[in-house]
mmCIF file of C-alpha atoms and ligand atoms in Angstrom:
data_model
loop_
_atom_site.group_PDB
_atom_site.id
_atom_site.type_symbol
_atom_site.label_atom_id
_atom_site.label_comp_id
_atom_site.label_asym_id
_atom_site.label_seq_id
_atom_site.Cartn_x
_atom_site.Cartn_y
_atom_site.Cartn_z
ATOM 1 C CA MET E 1102 -46.136 -108.963 -113.030
ATOM 2 C CA ARG E 1103 -45.225 -105.414 -112.228
ATOM 3 C CA ILE E 1104 -42.258 -104.485 -110.050
ATOM 4 C CA LEU E 1105 -41.330 -101.189 -108.414
ATOM 5 C CA LEU E 1106 -37.554 -100.818 -108.401
ATOM 6 C CA VAL E 1107 -36.294 -98.258 -105.882
ATOM 7 C CA GLU E 1108 -32.555 -97.645 -106.047
ATOM 8 C CA ASP E 1109 -30.724 -94.324 -106.200
ATOM 9 C CA GLU E 1110 -27.470 -95.706 -107.606
ATOM 10 C CA PRO E 1111 -27.743 -95.617 -111.422
ATOM 11 C CA ALA E 1112 -24.907 -98.144 -111.784
ATOM 12 C CA LEU E 1113 -26.993 -100.667 -109.842
ATOM 13 C CA ARG E 1114 -30.456 -99.631 -111.018
ATOM 14 C CA ALA E 1115 -29.693 -100.054 -114.736
ATOM 15 C CA PRO E 1116 -28.562 -103.704 -114.590
ATOM 16 C CA LEU E 1117 -31.384 -104.513 -112.171
ATOM 17 C CA ARG E 1118 -33.924 -102.997 -114.533
ATOM 18 C CA ALA E 1119 -32.433 -104.972 -117.436
ATOM 19 C CA ALA E 1120 -32.488 -108.232 -115.468
ATOM 20 C CA LEU E 1121 -36.061 -107.711 -114.261
ATOM 21 C CA THR E 1122 -37.271 -106.839 -117.742
ATOM 22 C CA GLY E 1123 -35.410 -109.835 -119.130
ATOM 23 C CA ALA E 1124 -37.148 -112.041 -116.579
ATOM 24 C CA GLY E 1125 -40.531 -110.922 -117.938
ATOM 25 C CA TYR E 1126 -41.453 -108.245 -115.388
ATOM 26 C CA VAL E 1127 -42.774 -104.794 -116.126
ATOM 27 C CA VAL E 1128 -40.683 -102.278 -114.175
ATOM 28 C CA ASP E 1129 -41.394 -98.837 -112.734
ATOM 29 C CA GLU E 1130 -38.462 -97.031 -111.144
ATOM 30 C CA ALA E 1131 -37.809 -94.482 -108.425
ATOM 31 C CA ASP E 1132 -34.443 -93.030 -107.409
ATOM 32 C CA ASN E 1133 -35.554 -91.387 -104.160
ATOM 33 C CA GLY E 1134 -37.826 -92.171 -101.229
ATOM 34 C CA ARG E 1135 -40.459 -89.550 -101.921
ATOM 35 C CA ASP E 1136 -41.181 -90.789 -105.443
ATOM 36 C CA ALA E 1137 -41.123 -94.382 -104.208
ATOM 37 C CA LEU E 1138 -43.626 -93.601 -101.463
ATOM 38 C CA HIS E 1139 -45.950 -91.910 -103.939
ATOM 39 C CA LEU E 1140 -45.748 -94.715 -106.517
ATOM 40 C CA GLY E 1141 -46.394 -97.356 -103.851
ATOM 41 C CA GLU E 1142 -49.424 -95.419 -102.612
ATOM 42 C CA THR E 1143 -50.977 -94.745 -105.982
ATOM 43 C CA GLU E 1144 -49.973 -97.582 -108.317
ATOM 44 C CA THR E 1145 -50.345 -101.336 -108.216
ATOM 45 C CA PHE E 1146 -47.297 -103.588 -107.953
ATOM 46 C CA ASP E 1147 -46.760 -107.298 -107.486
ATOM 47 C CA ALA E 1148 -43.555 -106.671 -105.533
ATOM 48 C CA VAL E 1149 -41.064 -103.932 -104.622
ATOM 49 C CA VAL E 1150 -37.273 -103.987 -104.591
ATOM 50 C CA LEU E 1151 -36.456 -101.296 -102.041
ATOM 51 C CA ASP E 1152 -33.001 -99.950 -101.314
ATOM 52 C CA LEU E 1153 -32.870 -98.621 -97.746
ATOM 53 C CA GLY E 1154 -30.265 -95.885 -98.261
ATOM 54 C CA LEU E 1155 -32.175 -93.346 -100.356
ATOM 55 C CA PRO E 1156 -32.137 -89.564 -100.805
ATOM 56 C CA VAL E 1157 -35.010 -87.308 -99.663
ATOM 57 C CA LEU E 1158 -36.741 -90.033 -97.619
ATOM 58 C CA ASP E 1159 -35.002 -93.223 -96.457
ATOM 59 C CA GLY E 1160 -36.274 -96.666 -97.426
ATOM 60 C CA LEU E 1161 -37.284 -97.656 -93.880
ATOM 61 C CA SER E 1162 -39.554 -94.623 -93.603
ATOM 62 C CA VAL E 1163 -41.086 -95.416 -96.993
ATOM 63 C CA LEU E 1164 -41.775 -98.997 -95.936
ATOM 64 C CA ARG E 1165 -43.243 -97.992 -92.560
ATOM 65 C CA ARG E 1166 -45.575 -95.507 -94.213
ATOM 66 C CA TRP E 1167 -46.816 -98.085 -96.719
ATOM 67 C CA ARG E 1168 -47.459 -100.571 -93.918
ATOM 68 C CA ASP E 1169 -49.127 -97.939 -91.709
ATOM 69 C CA ALA E 1170 -51.437 -97.203 -94.633
ATOM 70 C CA GLY E 1171 -52.262 -100.901 -94.930
ATOM 71 C CA ARG E 1172 -50.328 -101.547 -98.135
ATOM 72 C CA THR E 1173 -49.488 -105.252 -98.067
ATOM 73 C CA LEU E 1174 -47.424 -105.582 -101.241
ATOM 74 C CA PRO E 1175 -44.357 -107.863 -100.959
ATOM 75 C CA VAL E 1176 -41.159 -105.879 -100.328
ATOM 76 C CA LEU E 1177 -37.613 -107.132 -100.819
ATOM 77 C CA ILE E 1178 -35.207 -104.738 -99.123
ATOM 78 C CA LEU E 1179 -31.625 -104.120 -100.178
ATOM 79 C CA THR E 1180 -29.244 -103.474 -97.306
ATOM 80 C CA ALA E 1181 -25.612 -102.482 -96.962
ATOM 81 C CA ARG E 1182 -23.042 -105.220 -96.529
ATOM 82 C CA ASP E 1183 -22.735 -106.341 -92.887
ATOM 83 C CA GLY E 1184 -25.657 -104.129 -91.999
ATOM 84 C CA TRP E 1185 -27.288 -106.697 -89.712
ATOM 85 C CA HIS E 1186 -29.072 -103.978 -87.727
ATOM 86 C CA GLU E 1187 -30.513 -102.682 -91.007
ATOM 87 C CA LYS E 1188 -31.835 -106.127 -91.823
ATOM 88 C CA VAL E 1189 -33.539 -106.389 -88.441
ATOM 89 C CA ALA E 1190 -35.002 -102.892 -88.747
ATOM 90 C CA GLY E 1191 -36.143 -103.638 -92.292
ATOM 91 C CA ILE E 1192 -37.919 -106.859 -91.386
ATOM 92 C CA ASP E 1193 -39.478 -105.190 -88.348
ATOM 93 C CA ALA E 1194 -40.683 -102.303 -90.512
ATOM 94 C CA GLY E 1195 -42.599 -104.778 -92.672
ATOM 95 C CA GLY E 1196 -40.037 -106.037 -95.167
ATOM 96 C CA ASP E 1197 -40.731 -109.562 -96.419
ATOM 97 C CA ASP E 1198 -37.169 -110.489 -97.302
ATOM 98 C CA TYR E 1199 -33.765 -108.837 -97.602
ATOM 99 C CA LEU E 1200 -30.638 -109.038 -99.678
ATOM 100 C CA ALA E 1201 -27.284 -107.563 -98.615
ATOM 101 C CA LYS E 1202 -25.176 -105.709 -101.171
ATOM 102 C CA PRO E 1203 -23.315 -106.821 -103.156
ATOM 103 C CA PHE E 1204 -25.519 -109.651 -104.391
ATOM 104 C CA HIS E 1205 -25.916 -111.786 -107.462
ATOM 105 C CA ILE E 1206 -28.838 -110.708 -109.611
ATOM 106 C CA GLU E 1207 -29.883 -114.368 -109.895
ATOM 107 C CA GLU E 1208 -30.428 -114.428 -106.151
ATOM 108 C CA LEU E 1209 -32.533 -111.291 -106.284
ATOM 109 C CA LEU E 1210 -34.668 -112.814 -109.056
ATOM 110 C CA ALA E 1211 -35.123 -116.048 -107.094
ATOM 111 C CA ARG E 1212 -36.154 -114.214 -103.919
ATOM 112 C CA LEU E 1213 -38.559 -112.072 -105.899
ATOM 113 C CA ARG E 1214 -40.176 -115.105 -107.549
ATOM 114 C CA ALA E 1215 -40.643 -116.648 -104.108
ATOM 115 C CA LEU E 1216 -42.195 -113.466 -102.672
ATOM 116 C CA ILE E 1217 -44.608 -113.142 -105.579
ATOM 117 C CA ARG E 1218 -45.788 -116.736 -105.502
ATOM 118 C CA ARG E 1219 -46.107 -116.778 -101.702
ATOM 119 C CA ALA E 1220 -48.248 -113.640 -101.899
ATOM 120 C CA GLN E 1221 -50.627 -115.748 -104.015
ATOM 121 C CA GLY E 1222 -50.379 -118.751 -101.680
ATOM 122 C CA LEU E 1223 -48.395 -120.776 -104.215
ATOM 123 C CA ALA E 1224 -45.650 -122.999 -102.829
ATOM 124 C CA SER E 1225 -43.946 -124.322 -105.957
ATOM 125 C CA PRO E 1226 -42.008 -122.360 -108.591
ATOM 126 C CA LEU E 1227 -43.620 -124.663 -111.157
ATOM 127 C CA LEU E 1228 -47.099 -123.311 -111.775
ATOM 128 C CA SER E 1229 -49.659 -125.535 -113.419
ATOM 129 C CA CYS E 1230 -53.263 -125.382 -114.482
ATOM 130 C CA GLY E 1231 -54.456 -128.620 -116.055
ATOM 131 C CA ALA E 1232 -52.182 -129.538 -118.948
ATOM 132 C CA LEU E 1233 -50.606 -126.086 -118.947
ATOM 133 C CA ALA E 1234 -47.419 -125.447 -116.968
ATOM 134 C CA LEU E 1235 -45.205 -122.430 -116.421
ATOM 135 C CA ASP E 1236 -41.800 -122.728 -114.799
ATOM 136 C CA THR E 1237 -41.210 -119.355 -113.156
ATOM 137 C CA ARG E 1238 -37.460 -120.079 -112.915
ATOM 138 C CA SER E 1239 -36.877 -120.563 -116.635
ATOM 139 C CA GLY E 1240 -39.903 -118.731 -118.019
ATOM 140 C CA ARG E 1241 -40.717 -121.909 -119.942
ATOM 141 C CA VAL E 1242 -44.335 -122.596 -120.804
ATOM 142 C CA THR E 1243 -45.485 -126.065 -121.760
ATOM 143 C CA LEU E 1244 -48.765 -127.584 -122.850
ATOM 144 C CA ARG E 1245 -49.022 -131.352 -122.302
ATOM 145 C CA GLY E 1246 -45.244 -131.306 -121.903
ATOM 146 C CA GLN E 1247 -44.618 -129.580 -125.231
ATOM 147 C CA PRO E 1248 -43.009 -126.110 -125.228
ATOM 148 C CA VAL E 1249 -45.213 -123.166 -126.197
ATOM 149 C CA ALA E 1250 -43.415 -120.173 -127.738
ATOM 150 C CA LEU E 1251 -44.816 -116.884 -126.453
ATOM 151 C CA THR E 1252 -43.904 -113.259 -127.028
ATOM 152 C CA ALA E 1253 -42.922 -111.151 -124.015
ATOM 153 C CA HIS E 1254 -46.433 -109.635 -123.821
ATOM 154 C CA GLU E 1255 -48.164 -112.981 -124.121
ATOM 155 C CA PHE E 1256 -45.886 -114.409 -121.442
ATOM 156 C CA ARG E 1257 -46.635 -111.568 -119.009
ATOM 157 C CA LEU E 1258 -50.349 -112.024 -119.454
ATOM 158 C CA LEU E 1259 -50.223 -115.791 -119.028
ATOM 159 C CA ALA E 1260 -47.852 -115.560 -116.044
ATOM 160 C CA TYR E 1261 -50.266 -113.205 -114.290
ATOM 161 C CA LEU E 1262 -53.192 -115.565 -114.892
ATOM 162 C CA MET E 1263 -51.132 -118.617 -113.892
ATOM 163 C CA HIS E 1264 -50.441 -116.985 -110.523
ATOM 164 C CA ARG E 1265 -54.214 -116.771 -110.006
ATOM 165 C CA PRO E 1266 -55.654 -120.039 -111.298
ATOM 166 C CA GLY E 1267 -59.446 -120.152 -111.121
ATOM 167 C CA ALA E 1268 -59.775 -116.474 -110.167
ATOM 168 C CA VAL E 1269 -61.641 -113.988 -112.336
ATOM 169 C CA VAL E 1270 -59.244 -111.228 -113.329
ATOM 170 C CA SER E 1271 -60.656 -108.005 -114.729
ATOM 171 C CA ARG E 1272 -59.225 -106.220 -117.724
ATOM 172 C CA SER E 1273 -58.401 -103.172 -115.612
ATOM 173 C CA GLU E 1274 -56.490 -105.372 -113.126
ATOM 174 C CA LEU E 1275 -54.535 -106.875 -116.019
ATOM 175 C CA THR E 1276 -53.824 -103.431 -117.414
ATOM 176 C CA GLU E 1277 -52.516 -102.262 -114.022
ATOM 177 C CA HIS E 1278 -50.225 -105.272 -113.615
ATOM 178 C CA LEU E 1279 -48.947 -105.609 -117.172
ATOM 179 C CA TYR E 1280 -47.985 -102.036 -118.002
ATOM 180 C CA ALA E 1281 -45.634 -99.565 -116.372
ATOM 181 C CA GLN E 1282 -46.913 -96.126 -115.396
ATOM 182 C CA ASP E 1283 -45.556 -94.255 -118.397
ATOM 183 C CA HIS E 1284 -46.942 -96.811 -120.830
ATOM 184 C CA ASP E 1285 -49.942 -95.924 -122.925
ATOM 185 C CA ARG E 1286 -52.594 -98.079 -121.267
ATOM 186 C CA ASP E 1287 -55.397 -99.241 -123.448
ATOM 187 C CA SER E 1288 -57.427 -102.119 -122.062
ATOM 188 C CA ASN E 1289 -58.401 -103.096 -125.627
ATOM 189 C CA THR E 1290 -54.853 -104.342 -126.096
ATOM 190 C CA ILE E 1291 -55.514 -106.882 -123.325
ATOM 191 C CA GLU E 1292 -58.248 -108.348 -125.516
ATOM 192 C CA VAL E 1293 -55.822 -108.569 -128.410
ATOM 193 C CA PHE E 1294 -53.278 -110.481 -126.327
ATOM 194 C CA VAL E 1295 -55.928 -112.779 -124.880
ATOM 195 C CA GLY E 1296 -56.908 -113.546 -128.483
ATOM 196 C CA ARG E 1297 -53.314 -114.337 -129.391
ATOM 197 C CA LEU E 1298 -52.850 -116.564 -126.344
ATOM 198 C CA ARG E 1299 -56.041 -118.437 -127.198
ATOM 199 C CA ARG E 1300 -54.601 -119.280 -130.590
ATOM 200 C CA LYS E 1301 -51.472 -120.751 -128.992
ATOM 201 C CA LEU E 1302 -53.211 -122.547 -126.125
ATOM 202 C CA PRO E 1303 -56.487 -124.426 -126.280
ATOM 203 C CA ALA E 1304 -58.915 -121.503 -126.789
ATOM 204 C CA GLU E 1305 -61.077 -122.633 -123.845
ATOM 205 C CA ALA E 1306 -58.100 -122.273 -121.466
ATOM 206 C CA ILE E 1307 -58.943 -118.585 -121.066
ATOM 207 C CA GLU E 1308 -62.609 -118.185 -120.304
ATOM 208 C CA THR E 1309 -64.342 -114.837 -120.726
ATOM 209 C CA VAL E 1310 -66.532 -114.074 -117.725
ATOM 210 C CA ARG E 1311 -68.986 -111.590 -119.172
ATOM 211 C CA GLY E 1312 -68.762 -108.155 -117.596
ATOM 212 C CA LEU E 1313 -66.075 -109.266 -115.145
ATOM 213 C CA GLY E 1314 -62.960 -110.359 -116.975
ATOM 214 C CA TYR E 1315 -61.050 -113.546 -117.664
ATOM 215 C CA ARG E 1316 -60.424 -116.793 -115.873
ATOM 216 C CA LEU E 1317 -57.783 -119.414 -116.513
ATOM 217 C CA VAL E 1318 -59.443 -122.824 -116.779
ATOM 218 C CA ALA E 1319 -57.721 -126.196 -116.482
ATOM 219 C CA VAL E 1320 -57.666 -127.953 -119.836
ATOM 220 C CA ALA E 1321 -56.808 -131.597 -120.390
HETATM 221 CA CA1 CA G 2678 -28.617 -96.317 -101.897
#
């Protein structure tokens, strides 16, 4: 899952980036509205954390322009304390949820998890596909109730597939959602990680759909 983090205050952006990365997300950052607007128009994200008070172009304008252009990505806005009018304006501009500063990072992570799973039509934070389960709160993966140890890369790949059970996901889609913009993107590495996951899960859990991509299949 790939997140765009838009926050101009370095003292807030750095711990947010660390927490998001620690929670298994890939993070792209912007510290002003113009760069945020551009990234949101040209790159693919699973959700955005958008501060409203930004230099160059304010967060509300960024959000309105994304929505006017038909960009539907989930957006969690960050507002000033007691800024109730900001919250209303943010929701009306197309924000999906808000958080007032100061906030606990745990709350931001929980709201983000909810936005991401709702965008996929998933109600529960516990994702399952047959005997395979992923708890998005703890990042714990189990197979028939037994824990499966995954590396950060393997986890990201599986988490993306678990949010789309039964759907065919192309390698280019995986590449877009599993790597940040400045990362060297090579879709062959996706194949490598699929291979590694298949050795830790039942191999048939990740089906190759020739010419199209991969599909997570329920295994007993
Ligand atoms: Ca700010």
